[in-house]
Structure formats: structure tokens, C-alpha cells
């Protein structure tokens, strides 16, 4: 039991600055210890990674403070004006306690220093790249290319959770399906998975970015209400920041994290939201079981190249006496899936039927109750056909007669391809044609599927385990506790979080064991006072930026970059402050002088994902981002390619080249094409080093004082691991 001084998260009162100059010790501490001080009894505790205090009457945890590189402890009359006082300082808190005797004071100081120099040494010492976390060896890591495999693995991890689930997202859509096709109705829908685990006693903590509603329409308030609507006390959701109170209007929490039991952590560029689920096929169409030959549109399709246009008139061919409804018929049924659904037909239509609104003629919207009914029918058909067919969307161990073989699962996936919608409601998106709105109606389509191809989404993510997963969880805990102190300090139903010990984190896990590799790993961040709760505004961590610059400088053979943006100008141009372009320029010039073979490959989206058209009044956002991308690459004297030419390199494309992705398909009998939106935040160096996370190549993500970001840098001694990635 100690006495804690209330209101001491900062330096305390200095009597309007009068007691900060040269004055006696008693006057210097007069305000804090006599005039303005209030003391209360608290139980003080020290754990291997943190310390804090507990209210003795209620047993509630009053605060949790993590050991970090700013840890200091001082005592005595000169430091505090108290013979038995102890002041503990970290980057996020200053805590003053008063012990009963000087002996107790020395014991607490000795205990704090012992933990800081031993169990918590990884976080109180300097780490490479100025990261909060050290480099970890023998870490199990797994790659995910695109959202399908990532979300499926997240679903399995959530289902296996035993104690707690942490989720941090820029945008979270509760109604997304983690496994597709949704053969079990809403069983794998995110909100249902979290509700099911919370009812089993698992604690769920969700941190959402609180957007400026006039600027971004992601509706985090709806996401929060949807998650907590059932009144389950095991689900806690906080939105941050408070814009008016903090004065933060321009910056965002951009991390994408899912952490299970502080032992498995997913991170990268994939939010659990609409539009992110995709696979290597990058489908442009998703009409369900619609017979495409039955539709003959008379207007051109709406794509990113021509997002404007009216709804087409639709005519029904004379040769077709039945109009097949979407979602109910397999296009080309094979033996395995032929009986999973039954056709429904309407009476024969006239030779030409003009329809001003496609939703009156085709099943464009997918209400929740209709989807459930359909899935129940499919599920019943699957059970009659054989339980092994249902293994496609069942978790391991759910089927009593054992899992299906790999060949059986592949056959079923091929058979069902095109027979059911992969993207339900607002999950079918084309960001340039139509931005999100009315998110409280998740099963209503944003665009007409018969005229607008979806925009495919390419992304990268990684799953880490062991000690690195603990480090990612530590970042989440630090952010959660900071948000609670700022917004919900008196809300006793919203608890503080404690990090787990690192003693048993090296135990081998069977999760993703067949796909994981043993690597060396370090967690990197971009955080500052507003995003992570630092008490000093000049404390900033930009270890992601430092890792990028360092890896580029040390690259020997090649650099492969996938990123949503490329906004980086030379050092003397103050429009940007990050040094990515400067580092690439320096490395390429060195390769040119040494006459060595060196290549840089940059893959990025052909257009930014903002609604509108270039050259039109609604295309201001697209034009602004495109301008800075081109200014960084090739336009103007500060463009990277022009700087290389001015430095004497006749053909910069020998050393660096930029690429985009595009695909094509057939929609209702007509060819369509659309760009594949590259959302990855990835850099591979020499088949040995990888940086993967949520940070874009721009000042927002890399400077630390702006958006908050998380990434990992992974190193391997052999190239076998990354040859697999490059072959995809």
C-alpha cells in the first residue's frame, strides 16, 4: 500500500511558472506537495513488463504503465520535496507515490530498477532502427497474398481464441464474410464470429479510427454500434481520436491488426472491411448464377476509365424462354455441385423489354433474410450430397466424419465458382465509379453489377507468432490504455489491458504450421503523442521510415516495392520530408558509378481509389494524388527519373521501372477491363529482407507525427522463402 498523488500524469503545478527558477526546494515543491496536492491510498504492483496501481476498496485497476525507453525513477527531497517519495517516469506517464518509510521507498526503487534492467530490458534499452521492440529470432511467420487466404486464416484464429481478441482497424465492416462462398449463411460473418466468441467468455477489444465524418464516409459509429448491440459485456469498442479535444483532424490510425491471445498477430495492409476480400483470380464480375447469355446490354459499361453513364436498357433474347434469377443456378454445373441449387424461372418475356432500373428486373440487392434463406437451402443440399462438400467453409474439426481431401476441396471450389456471390451487398465495389455511403444498409448494392465491373484488390499481409506477436499486442495495449486514459478514464466497464509475460511465448503452435517459416523479425511503428499517448509532443517513433531508408542503402542486387502511393521528393524540396526517393536516388547513382547490375521495381495502382474522373469537377482527389505521384516519379526537375537523367544516367529505366496491374473479363456478353488496385505496403530486398505493414510511401505514414502505422521487418538467411513470394 502506498499513497499516490492524484493528477500527476504530467509535471504538475508550478504556480504559473513562478517556482521553476532559482528558489529553495520547499518553494519549488510548494504547489505539488502542499497547496495543490491530493493523495490517496493505492495498491501498487510491478509485473515483468509493466507496473500500475489498484483501488483498494473496489479492486479495480487504476492504471497500467508499460516499461519503455523513457523509464526513469527518482526519489528524495531534492527531486520531489519528499523524503519518502518516488517519481516514476516513462514516455506515457509520470507517477508520484509516497511510501510509509524510507526503507519501503528504497525497496520499491530497487524492485523497479531490477525489473527494468532484466525482464523488461528489451523495451528500456535502445533497439535497432529506434524501434520500441527488439529484433526477435526464431519467429514463425506466414505470408498472405490478397485477402481471401488472409481472412480465412483470421477466421480460424478467431475461432480458436481462448482468452482475448484485439482488433485495430482504420475501417471495420461488421458484416463482411471471412470465408467465401458463404455456404453456412452468416456463420463466418465477422460480427457473428466475435459475438460467438464473446458468448464463450473470450474478451474482445476493438480499436477503431474515429473519422471526420464530413471527409470520410466509413461510419465507425455504425461499426461500433453493430458490434456491441447485443449487450455482451465481453465486447469493448473504442473510437479514437476525439477531434475537438485533441485538435487532431488531419491524421488517422491506419494500422490493421488482429491479435489472438497475444500469441498470434496478423498485420499488413488488409482492413476487415468492404472491398478487401479477393484472390489471385481478381474477378471483375459477380452476378451469382445469372445466365450471362440471357442479357444483352445496349450501353457501355462503367469502369474507372469511364465512371459516368446511365443505366443501360436490357433486352431479353428470344431464344431464351426463361429468365434465370441470380444466386440460384450454377452456370456450368459439374457432377459435384449440380444438385446444390435448383433453377427458378419466370414466364417467357417479350423480345425486348426496357427497364429503367435494373434492380426491378434482376436481384441486385441481397437483403440479409433472403441470404440466410438461400444459404440454408444450399446447406441442406450439401448435407444430402455428402458432408465432405461442406468442408469448404467449415472450420477444422467441425465435421464429425473428418476433413475432406485437398483434391475434393479443390473440385468443390471449381464447381461452385460463379454459382454464388462472393461479394454480398456493399462488398461489391468500384471505388472510382462510386464511393461508399449508407453503410447502415450493408446488403444493398452500391453499383449496378450488370453494368459496373468491380475493382479487384491486391494486398499483402503477414502472420507472426511467438515473441513478435507479443510485441504487436504490446503496441495495441499501449494504444488502448492511452485511449482509455483520454476518453474513458471514469468508465469502469472499459478495463485497462495488461501485457502477457514473454516466458512461455516461445512454445510451438500448430496454427499455420505447414505454411509458416522460421525468420528473424522486428516490429516497427510510426507513432507520436496524439496516437500513442506520449506526454511529450517531441517524442516520435518513425522506425518504419528508418528501416526503409536503411534497407535501400544496403541493397545489393534488387529492390521490389508494392505500395499504394509513391510520394517522395528530394531532400531540398520541403513539400515532402520522407527520404525514400533520396535513398533510391543515392543507391542507383552508386550502382551507375560502379557499373554494377542493380534493379528497382515499383508496382502501384494506375489511379488512386477516389470517386470521380480526371478533368472533371468531382475528380479533385484523384488529380491531387496523381499529381504528387507523377511529381515524385517523372514530372518536373525533382522527379526521380529526371534527377537520374540530370546526373548523367542516359536511361534510368535500366535501373528503375514503375508498373501497374489491370485485368479483363466479360460482363453480360461484353468485354470489360478494370485496373487492379494495388494496396500493398511491401518492400523486398535481395530475397533476404522484407518490410510488410500498413505504411504507405508518403509523409503521412512515415514521419511518425501523422498517421499511426505498424509494420514488421523480416530477415532470412536463405532465399527459398522469398522465391515462393516472387513466383506468385
Coordinates of C-alpha atoms in Angstrom, one line a residue, residues 6-268:
X6 CA -3.6 12.5 -7.9
X7 CA -3.4 14.3 -11.2
X8 CA 0.3 13.6 -11.8
X9 CA 0.3 12.4 -15.4
X10 CA 2.3 15.5 -16.2
X11 CA 4.9 17.6 -14.4
X12 CA 2.4 19.1 -12.0
X13 CA 1.6 22.6 -10.9
X14 CA 4.4 25.2 -10.9
X15 CA 2.4 28.1 -9.7
X16 CA 2.1 29.8 -13.1
X17 CA 5.9 29.3 -13.6
X18 CA 7.0 31.2 -10.6
X19 CA 8.5 28.2 -8.9
X20 CA 10.6 27.0 -11.9
X21 CA 13.5 29.3 -11.4
X22 CA 16.1 29.6 -8.8
X23 CA 14.3 29.2 -5.5
X24 CA 14.6 26.9 -2.4
X25 CA 13.5 23.3 -2.6
X26 CA 10.5 23.9 -0.3
X27 CA 9.2 26.7 -2.5
X28 CA 9.8 24.7 -5.7
X29 CA 7.6 21.8 -4.4
X30 CA 5.1 24.0 -2.5
X31 CA 2.3 23.7 -5.1
X32 CA 2.7 20.0 -5.8
X33 CA 3.1 18.8 -2.3
X34 CA 1.3 21.3 -0.1
X35 CA -1.2 23.6 -1.9
X36 CA -2.3 21.6 -4.9
X37 CA -1.6 18.0 -3.9
X38 CA -4.2 15.3 -3.1
X39 CA -3.1 11.9 -2.0
X40 CA -5.0 8.6 -2.0
X41 CA -4.2 5.1 -0.9
X42 CA -3.5 2.6 -3.7
X43 CA -2.2 -0.9 -4.0
X44 CA 1.0 -0.6 -6.1
X45 CA 2.1 -3.6 -8.3
X46 CA 5.1 -4.4 -10.5
X47 CA 5.0 -7.1 -13.2
X48 CA 7.7 -8.2 -15.7
X49 CA 6.5 -5.8 -18.4
X50 CA 4.6 -3.1 -16.6
X51 CA 3.6 -1.6 -13.3
X52 CA 0.4 0.2 -12.0
X53 CA -1.9 0.6 -9.1
X54 CA -5.2 -0.8 -7.9
X55 CA -8.1 0.9 -6.0
X56 CA -8.1 -0.9 -2.5
X57 CA -11.9 -0.6 -2.0
X58 CA -13.1 -1.7 -5.4
X59 CA -10.2 -3.9 -6.6
X60 CA -10.3 -2.1 -10.0
X61 CA -7.0 -1.5 -11.8
X62 CA -6.5 2.3 -11.8
X63 CA -3.8 2.4 -14.4
X64 CA -1.3 0.2 -16.3
X65 CA 2.1 1.8 -17.3
X66 CA 4.4 -0.1 -19.7
X67 CA 8.2 0.0 -19.2
X68 CA 9.7 1.8 -22.2
X69 CA 12.9 3.6 -23.2
X70 CA 11.9 6.7 -21.3
X71 CA 11.8 4.8 -18.0
X72 CA 13.4 6.8 -15.1
X73 CA 13.0 6.6 -11.3
X74 CA 14.0 9.2 -8.8
X75 CA 13.4 10.0 -5.1
X76 CA 14.4 12.2 -2.2
X77 CA 14.0 15.7 -1.1
X78 CA 15.8 17.3 -4.0
X79 CA 13.8 15.6 -6.7
X80 CA 10.3 15.6 -5.1
X81 CA 10.5 17.6 -1.9
X82 CA 9.6 14.4 0.0
X83 CA 11.9 12.2 2.0
X84 CA 9.8 9.1 1.2
X85 CA 8.5 10.0 -2.3
X86 CA 9.3 8.1 -5.5
X87 CA 8.7 9.6 -9.0
X88 CA 8.5 7.1 -11.9
X89 CA 8.6 8.5 -15.4
X90 CA 8.0 6.9 -18.8
X91 CA 7.1 8.2 -22.2
X92 CA 3.4 7.9 -21.4
X93 CA 3.2 8.8 -17.7
X94 CA 4.7 10.5 -14.7
X95 CA 3.7 8.8 -11.4
X96 CA 4.5 10.0 -7.9
X97 CA 4.0 7.7 -4.9
X98 CA 4.7 8.3 -1.2
X99 CA 5.9 5.3 0.8
X100 CA 5.4 4.9 4.5
X101 CA 9.1 4.8 5.4
X102 CA 12.4 5.4 3.7
X103 CA 13.2 1.7 3.7
X104 CA 10.0 1.0 1.8
X105 CA 10.9 3.7 -0.6
X106 CA 14.3 2.1 -1.3
X107 CA 12.7 -1.3 -1.7
X108 CA 10.3 -0.1 -4.4
X109 CA 13.1 1.7 -6.3
X110 CA 15.2 -1.4 -6.2
X111 CA 12.4 -3.6 -7.4
X112 CA 11.5 -1.2 -10.3
X113 CA 15.1 -0.9 -11.5
X114 CA 15.6 -4.7 -11.2
X115 CA 12.7 -5.4 -13.5
X116 CA 13.6 -2.6 -15.9
X117 CA 17.2 -4.0 -16.3
X118 CA 16.2 -7.6 -16.6
X119 CA 12.7 -8.8 -17.6
X120 CA 11.8 -5.5 -19.3
X121 CA 15.2 -4.8 -20.7
X122 CA 14.1 -5.4 -24.3
X123 CA 11.9 -2.3 -24.0
X124 CA 14.0 0.0 -21.8
X125 CA 17.2 -0.3 -23.9
X126 CA 18.0 1.1 -27.3
X127 CA 16.8 -1.1 -30.2
X128 CA 17.8 -1.2 -33.8
X129 CA 16.2 1.5 -36.0
X130 CA 15.0 3.2 -32.8
X131 CA 12.1 0.8 -32.6
X132 CA 10.2 0.2 -29.3
X133 CA 10.7 -3.6 -29.8
X134 CA 13.9 -5.6 -30.2
X135 CA 14.9 -8.0 -33.0
X136 CA 13.4 -11.4 -32.4
X137 CA 14.9 -14.7 -33.6
X138 CA 13.2 -18.0 -34.4
X139 CA 9.8 -16.5 -35.2
X140 CA 7.1 -18.3 -37.1
X141 CA 5.8 -16.1 -39.9
X142 CA 3.4 -16.7 -42.7
X143 CA 2.7 -14.7 -45.9
X144 CA -0.8 -13.9 -47.3
X145 CA -1.2 -12.6 -50.8
X146 CA -4.6 -10.9 -51.2
X147 CA -7.5 -11.0 -48.8
X148 CA -9.0 -14.5 -49.3
X149 CA -6.3 -16.5 -47.6
X150 CA -5.7 -13.8 -45.0
X151 CA -9.4 -13.5 -43.9
X152 CA -9.7 -17.3 -43.9
X153 CA -6.7 -17.6 -41.5
X154 CA -8.1 -14.8 -39.4
X155 CA -11.4 -16.6 -39.1
X156 CA -9.6 -19.8 -38.0
X157 CA -7.5 -17.9 -35.4
X158 CA -10.6 -16.1 -34.0
X159 CA -12.4 -19.4 -33.7
X160 CA -9.5 -20.8 -31.7
X161 CA -9.3 -17.9 -29.3
X162 CA -9.3 -18.9 -25.7
X163 CA -8.8 -15.7 -23.7
X164 CA -8.8 -12.4 -25.7
X165 CA -9.0 -10.9 -29.1
X166 CA -7.5 -7.5 -30.1
X167 CA -8.6 -5.8 -33.4
X168 CA -7.3 -2.4 -34.6
X169 CA -8.5 -1.1 -38.0
X170 CA -8.8 2.0 -40.0
X171 CA -12.1 0.7 -41.2
X172 CA -14.1 -2.3 -40.0
X173 CA -17.2 -3.6 -41.6
X174 CA -19.0 -6.0 -39.2
X175 CA -21.0 -7.7 -42.0
X176 CA -18.1 -9.0 -44.1
X177 CA -17.7 -12.7 -44.7
X178 CA -14.3 -14.0 -43.7
X179 CA -14.8 -17.3 -45.6
X180 CA -16.4 -17.5 -49.1
X181 CA -18.5 -18.7 -50.6
X182 CA -20.8 -18.4 -47.6
X183 CA -22.1 -21.9 -47.6
X184 CA -23.1 -21.7 -43.9
X185 CA -25.0 -18.4 -44.2
X186 CA -23.7 -15.9 -41.7
X187 CA -21.6 -18.3 -39.6
X188 CA -18.3 -16.8 -40.8
X189 CA -19.6 -13.2 -40.8
X190 CA -17.2 -11.1 -38.7
X191 CA -19.8 -9.8 -36.2
X192 CA -21.2 -13.3 -35.7
X193 CA -17.8 -14.7 -35.1
X194 CA -17.0 -12.1 -32.5
X195 CA -20.4 -12.5 -30.9
X196 CA -20.0 -16.3 -30.7
X197 CA -16.6 -16.0 -29.1
X198 CA -17.7 -13.4 -26.6
X199 CA -20.5 -15.7 -25.5
X200 CA -17.9 -18.3 -24.9
X201 CA -16.2 -16.0 -22.4
X202 CA -13.4 -14.6 -24.7
X203 CA -12.7 -10.9 -24.2
X204 CA -12.9 -8.8 -27.4
X205 CA -11.3 -5.4 -27.6
X206 CA -11.7 -3.3 -30.8
X207 CA -9.9 0.0 -31.6
X208 CA -11.4 1.9 -34.5
X209 CA -10.3 5.1 -36.1
X210 CA -12.8 7.8 -35.5
X211 CA -13.1 9.6 -38.8
X212 CA -14.0 13.2 -39.6
X213 CA -17.5 12.4 -40.9
X214 CA -17.5 15.3 -43.4
X215 CA -14.4 14.0 -45.1
X216 CA -14.6 10.2 -44.9
X217 CA -17.7 8.1 -45.0
X218 CA -16.5 4.9 -43.3
X219 CA -19.1 5.4 -40.4
X220 CA -17.1 4.0 -37.5
X221 CA -20.1 4.8 -35.2
X222 CA -22.2 2.3 -37.0
X223 CA -19.5 -0.3 -36.8
X224 CA -19.2 0.2 -33.0
X225 CA -23.0 0.0 -32.5
X226 CA -23.3 -3.1 -34.6
X227 CA -20.6 -4.9 -32.6
X228 CA -22.0 -4.0 -29.2
X229 CA -25.7 -4.1 -30.0
X230 CA -26.3 -7.4 -28.3
X231 CA -25.3 -6.0 -24.9
X232 CA -22.5 -8.6 -24.4
X233 CA -20.1 -7.2 -21.8
X234 CA -17.2 -9.1 -23.3
X235 CA -17.0 -6.9 -26.4
X236 CA -15.5 -3.5 -25.9
X237 CA -15.1 -0.9 -28.7
X238 CA -13.4 2.4 -28.6
X239 CA -13.1 5.0 -31.3
X240 CA -10.1 7.4 -31.3
X241 CA -9.2 10.3 -31.5
X242 CA -11.6 12.9 -30.0
X243 CA -11.1 15.5 -32.7
X244 CA -12.2 18.7 -30.9
X245 CA -10.4 17.8 -27.6
X246 CA -7.1 16.7 -29.1
X247 CA -7.1 19.0 -32.1
X248 CA -6.3 16.1 -34.4
X249 CA -8.4 16.4 -37.6
X250 CA -6.0 15.5 -40.4
X251 CA -4.3 12.3 -39.2
X252 CA -5.6 8.8 -38.8
X253 CA -5.0 5.5 -37.1
X254 CA -4.0 3.4 -40.1
X255 CA -2.9 0.1 -38.5
X256 CA -4.6 -3.2 -39.5
X257 CA -4.1 -5.6 -36.6
X258 CA -5.8 -8.8 -35.4
X259 CA -4.2 -10.4 -32.3
X260 CA -5.4 -13.6 -30.7
X261 CA -4.4 -14.5 -27.1
X262 CA -1.3 -12.2 -27.5
X263 CA 0.2 -15.3 -29.3
X264 CA -0.9 -14.9 -32.9
X265 CA -0.8 -11.5 -34.7
X266 CA -1.9 -10.5 -38.1
X267 CA -0.8 -7.3 -39.7
X268 CA -0.3 -5.7 -43.1

